[in-house]
Coordinates of N, CA and C in Angstrom, one line a residue:
Chain A
E26 N 8.0 49.3 -37.0 CA 8.9 48.4 -36.2 C 10.4 48.7 -36.6
P27 N 11.2 48.9 -35.6 CA 12.6 49.1 -35.9 C 13.2 47.9 -36.7
E28 N 14.2 48.2 -37.5 CA 14.8 47.2 -38.3 C 16.3 47.4 -38.5
V29 N 17.0 46.3 -38.8 CA 18.4 46.4 -39.2 C 18.4 46.6 -40.7
T30 N 19.1 47.6 -41.2 CA 19.2 47.9 -42.6 C 20.6 47.6 -43.1
Q31 N 20.7 47.1 -44.3 CA 22.0 46.7 -44.9 C 22.1 47.3 -46.3
T32 N 23.3 47.7 -46.7 CA 23.6 48.1 -48.0 C 25.0 47.6 -48.4
P33 N 25.2 47.2 -49.7 CA 24.2 47.1 -50.7 C 23.4 45.8 -50.6
S34 N 22.3 45.7 -51.3 CA 21.5 44.4 -51.2 C 22.2 43.4 -52.1
H35 N 22.9 43.8 -53.1 CA 23.6 42.9 -54.0 C 24.9 43.5 -54.5
Q36 N 26.0 42.9 -54.5 CA 27.2 43.4 -55.0 C 28.0 42.3 -55.7
V37 N 28.5 42.7 -56.9 CA 29.3 41.8 -57.7 C 30.7 42.4 -57.7
T38 N 31.7 41.6 -57.4 CA 33.1 42.1 -57.3 C 34.0 41.1 -58.0
Q39 N 35.1 41.6 -58.4 CA 36.2 40.8 -59.0 C 37.0 40.2 -57.9
M40 N 37.4 39.0 -58.1 CA 38.3 38.3 -57.1 C 39.5 39.1 -56.8
G41 N 39.8 39.3 -55.5 CA 41.0 40.1 -55.1 C 40.6 41.5 -54.7
Q42 N 39.4 41.9 -55.1 CA 39.0 43.3 -54.7 C 38.6 43.3 -53.3
E43 N 38.6 44.5 -52.7 CA 38.1 44.8 -51.4 C 36.6 45.1 -51.4
V44 N 35.9 44.6 -50.5 CA 34.5 44.9 -50.4 C 34.1 45.4 -49.0
I45 N 33.2 46.3 -48.9 CA 32.7 46.8 -47.6 C 31.2 46.7 -47.6
L46 N 30.7 45.9 -46.7 CA 29.3 45.8 -46.5 C 28.9 46.6 -45.3
R47 N 27.8 47.3 -45.5 CA 27.4 48.3 -44.4 C 26.0 47.9 -43.8
C48 N 25.9 48.3 -42.6 CA 24.8 47.9 -41.8 C 24.4 49.1 -40.8
V49 N 23.2 49.3 -40.6 CA 22.7 50.2 -39.6 C 21.9 49.4 -38.6
P50 N 22.5 49.1 -37.4 CA 21.7 48.3 -36.5 C 20.5 49.1 -35.9
I51 N 19.7 48.4 -35.1 CA 18.6 49.0 -34.4 C 19.2 50.0 -33.4
S52 N 18.6 51.1 -33.2 CA 19.3 52.2 -32.6 C 19.6 52.0 -31.1
N53 N 18.8 51.3 -30.4 CA 19.1 51.1 -28.9 C 19.8 49.8 -28.7
H54 N 20.3 49.1 -29.7 CA 21.0 47.8 -29.6 C 22.4 48.1 -29.3
L55 N 23.0 47.2 -28.5 CA 24.4 47.3 -28.1 C 25.4 46.3 -28.7
Y56 N 24.8 45.2 -29.2 CA 25.6 44.0 -29.7 C 25.3 43.9 -31.2
F57 N 26.4 43.7 -31.9 CA 26.3 43.6 -33.3 C 27.0 42.4 -33.8
Y58 N 26.5 41.9 -35.0 CA 26.9 40.6 -35.5 C 27.0 40.6 -37.0
W59 N 27.8 39.8 -37.5 CA 27.8 39.4 -38.9 C 27.7 37.9 -39.0
Y60 N 26.8 37.4 -39.8 CA 26.6 36.0 -40.2 C 26.7 35.9 -41.7
R61 N 26.9 34.7 -42.2 CA 26.9 34.5 -43.6 C 26.2 33.2 -43.9
Q62 N 25.7 33.1 -45.1 CA 25.0 31.9 -45.6 C 25.4 31.7 -47.1
I63 N 26.2 30.7 -47.3 CA 26.5 30.3 -48.6 C 25.3 29.6 -49.2
L64 N 25.0 29.8 -50.5 CA 23.8 29.3 -51.1 C 23.6 27.8 -50.8
G65 N 22.5 27.5 -50.2 CA 22.1 26.1 -49.9 C 22.7 25.5 -48.6
Q66 N 23.5 26.4 -47.9 CA 24.1 25.9 -46.7 C 23.6 26.6 -45.4
K67 N 24.2 26.2 -44.3 CA 23.7 26.8 -43.0 C 24.0 28.3 -42.9
V68 N 23.3 28.9 -42.0 CA 23.7 30.2 -41.6 C 24.8 30.1 -40.6
E69 N 25.9 30.8 -40.8 CA 27.1 30.6 -40.0 C 27.5 31.9 -39.3
F70 N 27.9 31.9 -38.1 CA 28.4 33.0 -37.3 C 29.7 33.4 -37.8
L71 N 29.9 34.7 -38.0 CA 31.3 35.2 -38.3 C 31.9 35.9 -37.1
V72 N 31.2 36.9 -36.6 CA 31.8 37.8 -35.6 C 30.7 38.5 -34.7
S73 N 31.1 38.8 -33.5 CA 30.2 39.6 -32.7 C 31.0 40.8 -32.2
F74 N 30.4 41.9 -31.9 CA 31.0 43.2 -31.6 C 30.3 43.9 -30.6
Y75 N 31.0 44.3 -29.5 CA 30.4 45.0 -28.4 C 31.4 46.0 -27.8
N76 N 30.9 47.2 -27.5 CA 31.7 48.2 -26.8 C 33.0 48.5 -27.7
N77 N 32.7 48.6 -29.0 CA 33.8 49.0 -29.9 C 34.9 48.0 -30.1
E78 N 34.7 46.7 -29.8 CA 35.7 45.7 -30.0 C 35.0 44.4 -30.3
I79 N 35.8 43.5 -31.0 CA 35.3 42.2 -31.3 C 35.2 41.4 -30.0
S80 N 34.0 40.8 -29.8 CA 33.8 40.0 -28.6 C 34.1 38.5 -28.9
E81 N 33.8 38.1 -30.1 CA 34.0 36.7 -30.4 C 34.0 36.6 -31.9
K82 N 34.8 35.6 -32.4 CA 34.8 35.4 -33.9 C 35.0 34.0 -34.2
S83 N 34.5 33.6 -35.3 CA 34.6 32.2 -35.7 C 35.9 31.9 -36.5
E84 N 36.1 30.7 -36.8 CA 37.3 30.3 -37.6 C 37.2 30.9 -39.0
I85 N 36.0 31.2 -39.5 CA 35.9 31.7 -40.8 C 36.5 33.2 -40.9
F86 N 36.3 33.8 -39.8 CA 36.7 35.3 -39.7 C 38.2 35.4 -39.5
D87 N 38.9 35.2 -40.7 CA 40.4 35.3 -40.6 C 40.9 36.7 -40.9
D88 N 42.1 36.8 -41.2 CA 42.7 38.2 -41.4 C 42.2 38.9 -42.5
Q89 N 41.5 38.3 -43.4 CA 40.9 39.0 -44.6 C 39.7 39.8 -44.2
F90 N 39.1 39.5 -43.0 CA 37.9 40.1 -42.6 C 38.2 41.1 -41.5
S91 N 37.5 42.2 -41.5 CA 37.5 43.1 -40.4 C 36.2 43.8 -40.2
V92 N 35.9 44.3 -39.0 CA 34.7 45.0 -38.7 C 35.0 46.3 -38.0
E93 N 34.1 47.2 -38.2 CA 34.3 48.6 -37.7 C 33.0 49.2 -37.4
R94 N 33.0 50.1 -36.4 CA 31.8 50.9 -36.2 C 32.4 52.4 -36.3
P95 N 32.4 52.9 -37.5 CA 33.1 54.2 -37.7 C 32.4 55.4 -37.1
D96 N 31.1 55.2 -36.8 CA 30.4 56.4 -36.2 C 29.3 55.7 -35.3
G97 N 28.4 56.6 -34.8 CA 27.4 56.0 -33.9 C 26.3 55.2 -34.5
S98 N 26.3 55.0 -35.8 CA 25.2 54.3 -36.4 C 25.6 53.1 -37.3
N99 N 26.7 53.3 -38.0 CA 27.0 52.3 -39.0 C 27.9 51.2 -38.4
F100 N 27.8 50.0 -39.0 CA 28.6 48.8 -38.6 C 29.0 48.2 -39.9
T101 N 30.3 48.1 -40.1 CA 30.7 47.6 -41.4 C 31.5 46.3 -41.3
L102 N 31.4 45.5 -42.4 CA 32.3 44.3 -42.6 C 33.1 44.5 -43.8
K103 N 34.4 44.4 -43.7 CA 35.3 44.6 -44.8 C 36.0 43.3 -45.1
I104 N 35.9 42.9 -46.4 CA 36.7 41.7 -46.9 C 37.8 42.3 -47.7
R105 N 39.0 42.0 -47.3 CA 40.2 42.8 -47.9 C 40.5 42.3 -49.3
S106 N 40.5 41.1 -49.5 CA 40.9 40.5 -50.8 C 40.0 39.3 -51.1
T107 N 38.9 39.6 -51.8 CA 37.8 38.6 -51.9 C 38.3 37.4 -52.7
K108 N 37.7 36.2 -52.3 CA 37.9 35.0 -53.0 C 36.6 34.5 -53.5
L109 N 36.7 33.5 -54.4 CA 35.4 33.0 -55.0 C 34.5 32.4 -53.9
E110 N 35.2 31.8 -52.9 CA 34.4 31.1 -51.8 C 33.8 32.1 -50.8
D111 N 34.1 33.4 -51.0 CA 33.4 34.4 -50.2 C 32.0 34.8 -50.7
S112 N 31.7 34.2 -51.9 CA 30.3 34.5 -52.4 C 29.3 33.9 -51.5
A113 N 28.4 34.7 -51.0 CA 27.4 34.3 -50.0 C 26.5 35.5 -49.7
M114 N 25.5 35.2 -48.9 CA 24.6 36.2 -48.3 C 25.2 36.6 -47.0
Y115 N 25.4 37.8 -46.7 CA 26.0 38.3 -45.5 C 24.9 39.0 -44.7
F116 N 24.6 38.5 -43.5 CA 23.6 39.1 -42.7 C 24.2 39.9 -41.5
C117 N 23.8 41.1 -41.4 CA 24.1 41.9 -40.2 C 23.0 41.6 -39.2
A118 N 23.3 41.6 -37.9 CA 22.3 41.4 -36.9 C 22.6 42.3 -35.7
S119 N 21.6 42.6 -34.9 CA 21.9 43.3 -33.6 C 21.0 42.8 -32.5
S120 N 21.4 43.1 -31.3 CA 20.6 42.7 -30.2 C 20.8 43.7 -29.0
V121 N 19.8 43.7 -28.2 CA 19.8 44.6 -27.0 C 20.8 44.0 -26.0
D122 N 20.8 42.7 -25.8 CA 21.7 42.1 -24.8 C 22.4 41.0 -25.4
R123 N 23.2 40.3 -24.6 CA 24.1 39.2 -25.1 C 23.4 37.8 -25.0
V124 N 22.2 37.8 -24.4 CA 21.6 36.4 -24.2 C 21.3 35.8 -25.5
G125 N 20.9 36.5 -26.5 CA 20.7 36.0 -27.8 C 19.2 35.8 -28.2
N126 N 18.3 36.1 -27.2 CA 16.9 35.9 -27.6 C 16.3 37.1 -28.3
T127 N 17.0 38.2 -28.5 CA 16.5 39.3 -29.2 C 17.4 39.7 -30.4
I128 N 17.9 38.7 -31.1 CA 18.7 39.0 -32.2 C 17.9 39.2 -33.4
Y129 N 18.0 40.4 -34.0 CA 17.3 40.8 -35.2 C 18.2 40.8 -36.4
F130 N 17.8 40.2 -37.5 CA 18.6 40.2 -38.7 C 18.2 41.2 -39.7
G131 N 19.2 41.8 -40.4 CA 18.9 42.6 -41.6 C 18.6 41.7 -42.8
E132 N 18.2 42.3 -43.9 CA 17.7 41.6 -45.0 C 18.9 41.0 -45.8
G133 N 20.1 41.3 -45.5 CA 21.2 40.7 -46.1 C 21.8 41.4 -47.3
S134 N 23.1 41.2 -47.5 CA 23.8 41.7 -48.7 C 24.3 40.5 -49.4
W135 N 23.9 40.3 -50.7 CA 24.3 39.2 -51.4 C 25.6 39.5 -52.2
L136 N 26.7 38.8 -51.9 CA 28.0 39.1 -52.5 C 28.3 38.0 -53.5
T137 N 28.6 38.4 -54.7 CA 29.0 37.5 -55.7 C 30.4 37.9 -56.1
V138 N 31.4 36.9 -56.0 CA 32.8 37.2 -56.4 C 33.0 36.4 -57.7
V139 N 33.5 37.1 -58.7 CA 33.7 36.5 -60.0 C 35.1 36.5 -60.4
Chain B
Q7 N 32.9 20.5 -30.8 CA 32.1 21.2 -31.9 C 30.6 21.1 -31.5
K8 N 30.0 22.2 -31.3 CA 28.6 22.2 -31.0 C 27.8 22.0 -32.3
E9 N 26.9 21.0 -32.3 CA 26.1 20.7 -33.4 C 24.6 20.9 -33.2
V10 N 23.9 21.3 -34.2 CA 22.5 21.4 -34.3 C 22.0 20.7 -35.5
E11 N 21.2 19.7 -35.3 CA 20.8 18.8 -36.5 C 19.3 18.9 -36.7
Q12 N 19.0 19.0 -38.0 CA 17.6 19.0 -38.4 C 17.5 18.1 -39.7
N13 N 16.3 17.6 -39.8 CA 16.0 16.9 -41.1 C 15.7 17.9 -42.2
S14 N 16.5 17.9 -43.2 CA 16.4 19.0 -44.2 C 15.1 18.9 -45.0
G15 N 14.4 17.8 -45.0 CA 13.1 17.6 -45.7 C 13.4 17.4 -47.2
P16 N 12.5 17.8 -48.0 CA 11.4 18.7 -47.7 C 10.2 18.0 -47.0
L17 N 9.5 18.7 -46.2 CA 8.3 18.2 -45.5 C 7.2 18.9 -46.2
S18 N 6.3 18.0 -46.7 CA 5.1 18.5 -47.4 C 3.8 18.2 -46.6
V19 N 3.0 19.2 -46.3 CA 1.8 18.9 -45.6 C 0.6 19.6 -46.4
P20 N -0.6 19.1 -46.2 CA -1.7 19.8 -46.9 C -2.1 21.0 -46.0
E21 N -2.7 21.9 -46.6 CA -3.2 23.1 -45.9 C -4.2 22.7 -44.8
G22 N -4.0 23.3 -43.6 CA -4.9 22.9 -42.5 C -4.3 21.8 -41.6
A23 N -3.3 21.1 -42.1 CA -2.7 20.1 -41.3 C -1.7 20.6 -40.3
I24 N -1.2 19.7 -39.4 CA -0.2 20.1 -38.4 C 1.2 19.7 -39.0
A25 N 2.1 20.7 -39.1 CA 3.5 20.4 -39.5 C 4.3 20.3 -38.3
S26 N 5.1 19.2 -38.2 CA 6.0 19.0 -37.1 C 7.5 19.0 -37.5
L27 N 8.2 19.9 -36.9 CA 9.6 20.1 -37.3 C 10.5 19.7 -36.1
N28 N 11.6 19.0 -36.3 CA 12.4 18.5 -35.2 C 13.8 19.0 -35.3
C29 N 14.4 19.0 -34.1 CA 15.8 19.5 -34.0 C 16.5 18.8 -32.8
T30 N 17.7 18.4 -33.0 CA 18.5 17.9 -31.9 C 19.8 18.7 -31.8
Y31 N 20.3 18.8 -30.6 CA 21.5 19.6 -30.3 C 22.5 18.8 -29.5
S32 N 23.7 19.1 -29.6 CA 24.7 18.3 -28.9 C 25.2 18.8 -27.6
D33 N 25.1 20.1 -27.4 CA 25.6 20.8 -26.2 C 24.6 20.7 -25.0
R34 N 24.9 19.8 -24.0 CA 24.0 19.6 -22.9 C 23.8 20.9 -22.1
G35 N 24.8 21.8 -22.2 CA 24.7 23.0 -21.4 C 23.8 24.1 -22.0
S36 N 23.3 23.9 -23.2 CA 22.4 24.9 -23.8 C 21.2 25.2 -23.0
Q37 N 20.8 26.4 -22.9 CA 19.7 26.9 -22.1 C 18.6 27.5 -22.9
S38 N 19.0 28.0 -24.1 CA 18.0 28.7 -24.9 C 17.9 28.1 -26.3
F39 N 16.7 28.2 -26.9 CA 16.5 27.5 -28.2 C 15.6 28.4 -29.0
F40 N 15.9 28.5 -30.3 CA 15.1 29.5 -31.1 C 14.7 28.8 -32.4
W41 N 13.6 29.2 -32.9 CA 13.1 28.8 -34.2 C 13.0 30.0 -35.0
Y42 N 13.7 30.0 -36.2 CA 13.6 31.1 -37.1 C 12.9 30.5 -38.4
R43 N 12.2 31.4 -39.1 CA 11.7 31.1 -40.4 C 12.4 31.9 -41.4
Q44 N 12.8 31.3 -42.5 CA 13.5 31.9 -43.6 C 12.8 31.7 -44.9
Y45 N 12.3 32.7 -45.5 CA 11.8 32.6 -46.8 C 12.9 32.7 -47.8
S46 N 12.7 32.1 -49.0 CA 13.8 32.0 -50.0 C 14.4 33.4 -50.3
G47 N 15.7 33.5 -50.1 CA 16.4 34.7 -50.4 C 16.2 35.8 -49.4
K48 N 15.6 35.5 -48.3 CA 15.4 36.5 -47.2 C 16.2 36.1 -46.0
S49 N 16.1 37.0 -45.0 CA 16.8 36.8 -43.7 C 16.0 36.0 -42.8
P50 N 16.7 35.4 -41.8 CA 16.0 34.6 -40.7 C 15.1 35.5 -39.9
E51 N 13.9 35.1 -39.6 CA 13.0 35.8 -38.8 C 12.6 35.0 -37.6
L52 N 12.9 35.5 -36.4 CA 12.6 34.8 -35.1 C 11.1 34.6 -35.0
I53 N 10.7 33.4 -34.8 CA 9.2 33.1 -34.6 C 9.0 32.5 -33.2
M54 N 9.9 31.8 -32.6 CA 9.7 31.2 -31.3 C 11.0 31.1 -30.5
S55 N 10.9 31.3 -29.2 CA 12.1 31.0 -28.3 C 11.5 30.2 -27.2
I56 N 12.3 29.3 -26.7 CA 11.9 28.4 -25.6 C 13.1 28.2 -24.7
Y57 N 12.9 28.2 -23.4 CA 14.0 28.1 -22.4 C 13.8 26.9 -21.4
S58 N 12.5 26.5 -21.2 CA 12.2 25.5 -20.2 C 11.6 24.3 -20.8
N59 N 11.8 23.2 -20.2 CA 11.2 21.9 -20.6 C 9.7 22.1 -20.7
G60 N 9.2 21.4 -21.7 CA 7.7 21.5 -21.9 C 7.3 22.2 -23.2
D61 N 6.1 22.7 -23.2 CA 5.6 23.3 -24.4 C 5.4 24.8 -24.2
K62 N 5.6 25.5 -25.3 CA 5.3 27.0 -25.3 C 4.5 27.3 -26.5
E63 N 3.3 27.9 -26.3 CA 2.4 28.1 -27.4 C 2.4 29.6 -27.8
D64 N 2.3 29.9 -29.0 CA 2.2 31.3 -29.5 C 1.4 31.3 -30.8
G65 N 0.1 31.5 -30.7 CA -0.8 31.5 -31.8 C -0.8 30.0 -32.4
R66 N -0.5 29.9 -33.7 CA -0.6 28.6 -34.3 C 0.7 27.8 -34.1
F67 N 1.7 28.4 -33.4 CA 3.0 27.8 -33.2 C 3.1 27.2 -31.8
T68 N 3.7 26.0 -31.7 CA 4.0 25.5 -30.3 C 5.4 24.9 -30.4
A69 N 6.3 25.4 -29.5 CA 7.6 24.9 -29.4 C 7.6 23.9 -28.2
Q70 N 8.3 22.8 -28.4 CA 8.5 21.8 -27.4 C 9.9 21.5 -27.1
L71 N 10.3 21.4 -25.8 CA 11.7 21.2 -25.4 C 11.8 20.1 -24.5
N72 N 12.8 19.2 -24.7 CA 13.1 18.1 -23.9 C 14.6 18.1 -23.7
K73 N 15.1 18.7 -22.6 CA 16.5 18.9 -22.4 C 17.2 17.5 -22.1
A74 N 16.5 16.6 -21.5 CA 17.1 15.3 -21.2 C 17.4 14.6 -22.5
S75 N 16.5 14.7 -23.5 CA 16.7 14.1 -24.8 C 17.5 15.0 -25.8
Q76 N 17.7 16.2 -25.4 CA 18.4 17.2 -26.2 C 17.6 17.4 -27.5
Y77 N 16.4 17.7 -27.4 CA 15.5 17.7 -28.5 C 14.5 18.9 -28.4
V78 N 14.3 19.6 -29.5 CA 13.4 20.7 -29.5 C 12.6 20.6 -30.8
S79 N 11.3 20.8 -30.7 CA 10.5 20.7 -31.9 C 9.6 21.9 -32.1
L80 N 9.1 22.1 -33.2 CA 8.1 23.2 -33.6 C 6.9 22.5 -34.3
L81 N 5.7 22.8 -33.7 CA 4.5 22.4 -34.3 C 3.8 23.6 -34.9
I82 N 3.3 23.5 -36.1 CA 2.6 24.5 -36.7 C 1.2 24.0 -37.0
R83 N 0.2 24.5 -36.3 CA -1.2 24.0 -36.5 C -1.8 24.8 -37.6
D84 N -2.9 24.2 -38.2 CA -3.6 24.8 -39.3 C -2.7 25.5 -40.3
S85 N -1.8 24.6 -40.8 CA -0.7 25.1 -41.7 C -1.4 25.9 -42.9
Q86 N -0.7 26.9 -43.3 CA -1.2 27.7 -44.5 C -0.1 27.8 -45.5
P87 N -0.5 27.9 -46.8 CA 0.6 28.0 -47.8 C 1.6 29.1 -47.5
S88 N 1.2 30.2 -46.8 CA 2.2 31.2 -46.5 C 3.2 30.7 -45.4
D89 N 3.0 29.6 -44.8 CA 4.0 29.0 -43.9 C 5.1 28.3 -44.7
S90 N 5.0 28.1 -46.0 CA 6.0 27.5 -46.8 C 7.3 28.3 -46.7
A91 N 8.3 27.7 -46.1 CA 9.6 28.4 -45.9 C 10.6 27.3 -45.3
T92 N 11.8 27.8 -45.1 CA 12.7 26.9 -44.4 C 12.7 27.3 -42.9
Y93 N 12.6 26.4 -42.0 CA 12.6 26.6 -40.6 C 13.9 26.2 -40.0
L94 N 14.5 27.2 -39.3 CA 15.9 27.0 -38.8 C 15.8 26.9 -37.3
C95 N 16.5 25.9 -36.8 CA 16.6 25.7 -35.3 C 18.0 26.4 -35.0
A96 N 18.0 27.2 -33.9 CA 19.3 27.9 -33.5 C 19.5 27.8 -32.0
V97 N 20.7 27.6 -31.7 CA 21.1 27.4 -30.3 C 22.2 28.3 -30.0
P98 N 22.1 29.2 -29.0 CA 23.3 30.1 -28.6 C 24.3 29.2 -27.9
N99 N 25.6 29.7 -28.0 CA 26.6 29.0 -27.3 C 26.4 29.1 -25.8
A100 N 26.6 27.9 -25.2 CA 26.5 27.9 -23.7 C 27.7 28.6 -23.1
G101 N 27.5 29.0 -21.9 CA 28.6 29.5 -21.2 C 28.6 31.1 -21.1
G102 N 29.3 31.6 -20.2 CA 29.2 33.0 -19.9 C 30.0 33.9 -20.9
T103 N 30.7 33.2 -21.8 CA 31.5 34.1 -22.8 C 30.7 34.3 -24.1
S104 N 29.5 33.7 -24.2 CA 28.8 33.8 -25.4 C 28.3 35.2 -25.6
Y105 N 28.5 35.7 -26.8 CA 28.0 37.0 -27.2 C 27.0 36.9 -28.4
G106 N 26.0 36.1 -28.2 CA 25.0 36.0 -29.3 C 25.5 35.2 -30.5
K107 N 26.4 34.3 -30.2 CA 26.8 33.4 -31.3 C 25.8 32.3 -31.4
L108 N 25.0 32.3 -32.4 CA 24.0 31.3 -32.6 C 24.6 30.2 -33.5
T109 N 24.4 28.9 -33.2 CA 24.7 27.8 -34.1 C 23.3 27.4 -34.7
F110 N 23.3 27.4 -36.0 CA 22.1 27.1 -36.7 C 22.1 25.6 -37.2
G111 N 21.0 25.0 -37.3 CA 20.8 23.8 -38.0 C 20.7 24.1 -39.5
Q112 N 20.7 23.0 -40.3 CA 20.7 23.3 -41.8 C 19.3 23.7 -42.3
G113 N 18.3 23.6 -41.4 CA 17.0 24.0 -41.8 C 16.1 22.9 -42.4
T114 N 14.8 22.9 -42.1 CA 13.9 22.0 -42.7 C 13.0 22.8 -43.7
I115 N 13.0 22.4 -44.9 CA 12.1 23.0 -45.9 C 10.7 22.5 -45.8
L116 N 9.8 23.4 -45.5 CA 8.3 23.1 -45.4 C 7.6 23.6 -46.5
T117 N 6.8 22.7 -47.1 CA 5.9 23.1 -48.2 C 4.5 22.8 -47.8
V118 N 3.6 23.8 -47.8 CA 2.2 23.6 -47.5 C 1.4 23.7 -48.8
H119 N 0.8 22.6 -49.2 CA 0.1 22.7 -50.5 C -1.4 22.8 -50.3
P120 N -2.1 23.6 -51.1 CA -3.5 23.9 -51.0 C -4.3 22.6 -51.2

């Protein structure tokens, strides 16, 4: 079964450092997303991406965050200067269409900022 | 602010019993509703989607939707210890501008004991 893959599975970084989380969406999917989940809290939407541009973003997705699809397969989330409160599980997801019923999540990248 | 509310539990049921999980949502325009299962430290996994009022059955799972009451539920029949997980209710943003932005509830922790 096709799946969304994410790397790294776990990263520890110093506060203020830049972090790049990588994702390979399912190959025929056109819509890509990042969600995050702080330990013990809700899964929260960060950003959606379609046709090489951001379609929608949440209030969380401020100037410290950026997304990119540098080639035909990877989809990345960059956090420019990490803060302690950025510690969370970050999930990449993809879907064939925009309706939302076929959103598949990757296994997540656990980011710890110290 | 679109809200999705769930009782966080924990809900504990004996093996073989029916587990009933509930969710309410605030946006009357919502058309689609999803139940995800999330094992500890893992990503959300879609288990049911429902779009019309009434019941939808898939194996041991039944989703129930009442749009007038803004209420969606998930029944798990013949509960098994492997069903022990957090169950997340998710609602896509209503409206034509939505690009797969799911609003999640805080999840209900289900424990099935032998």
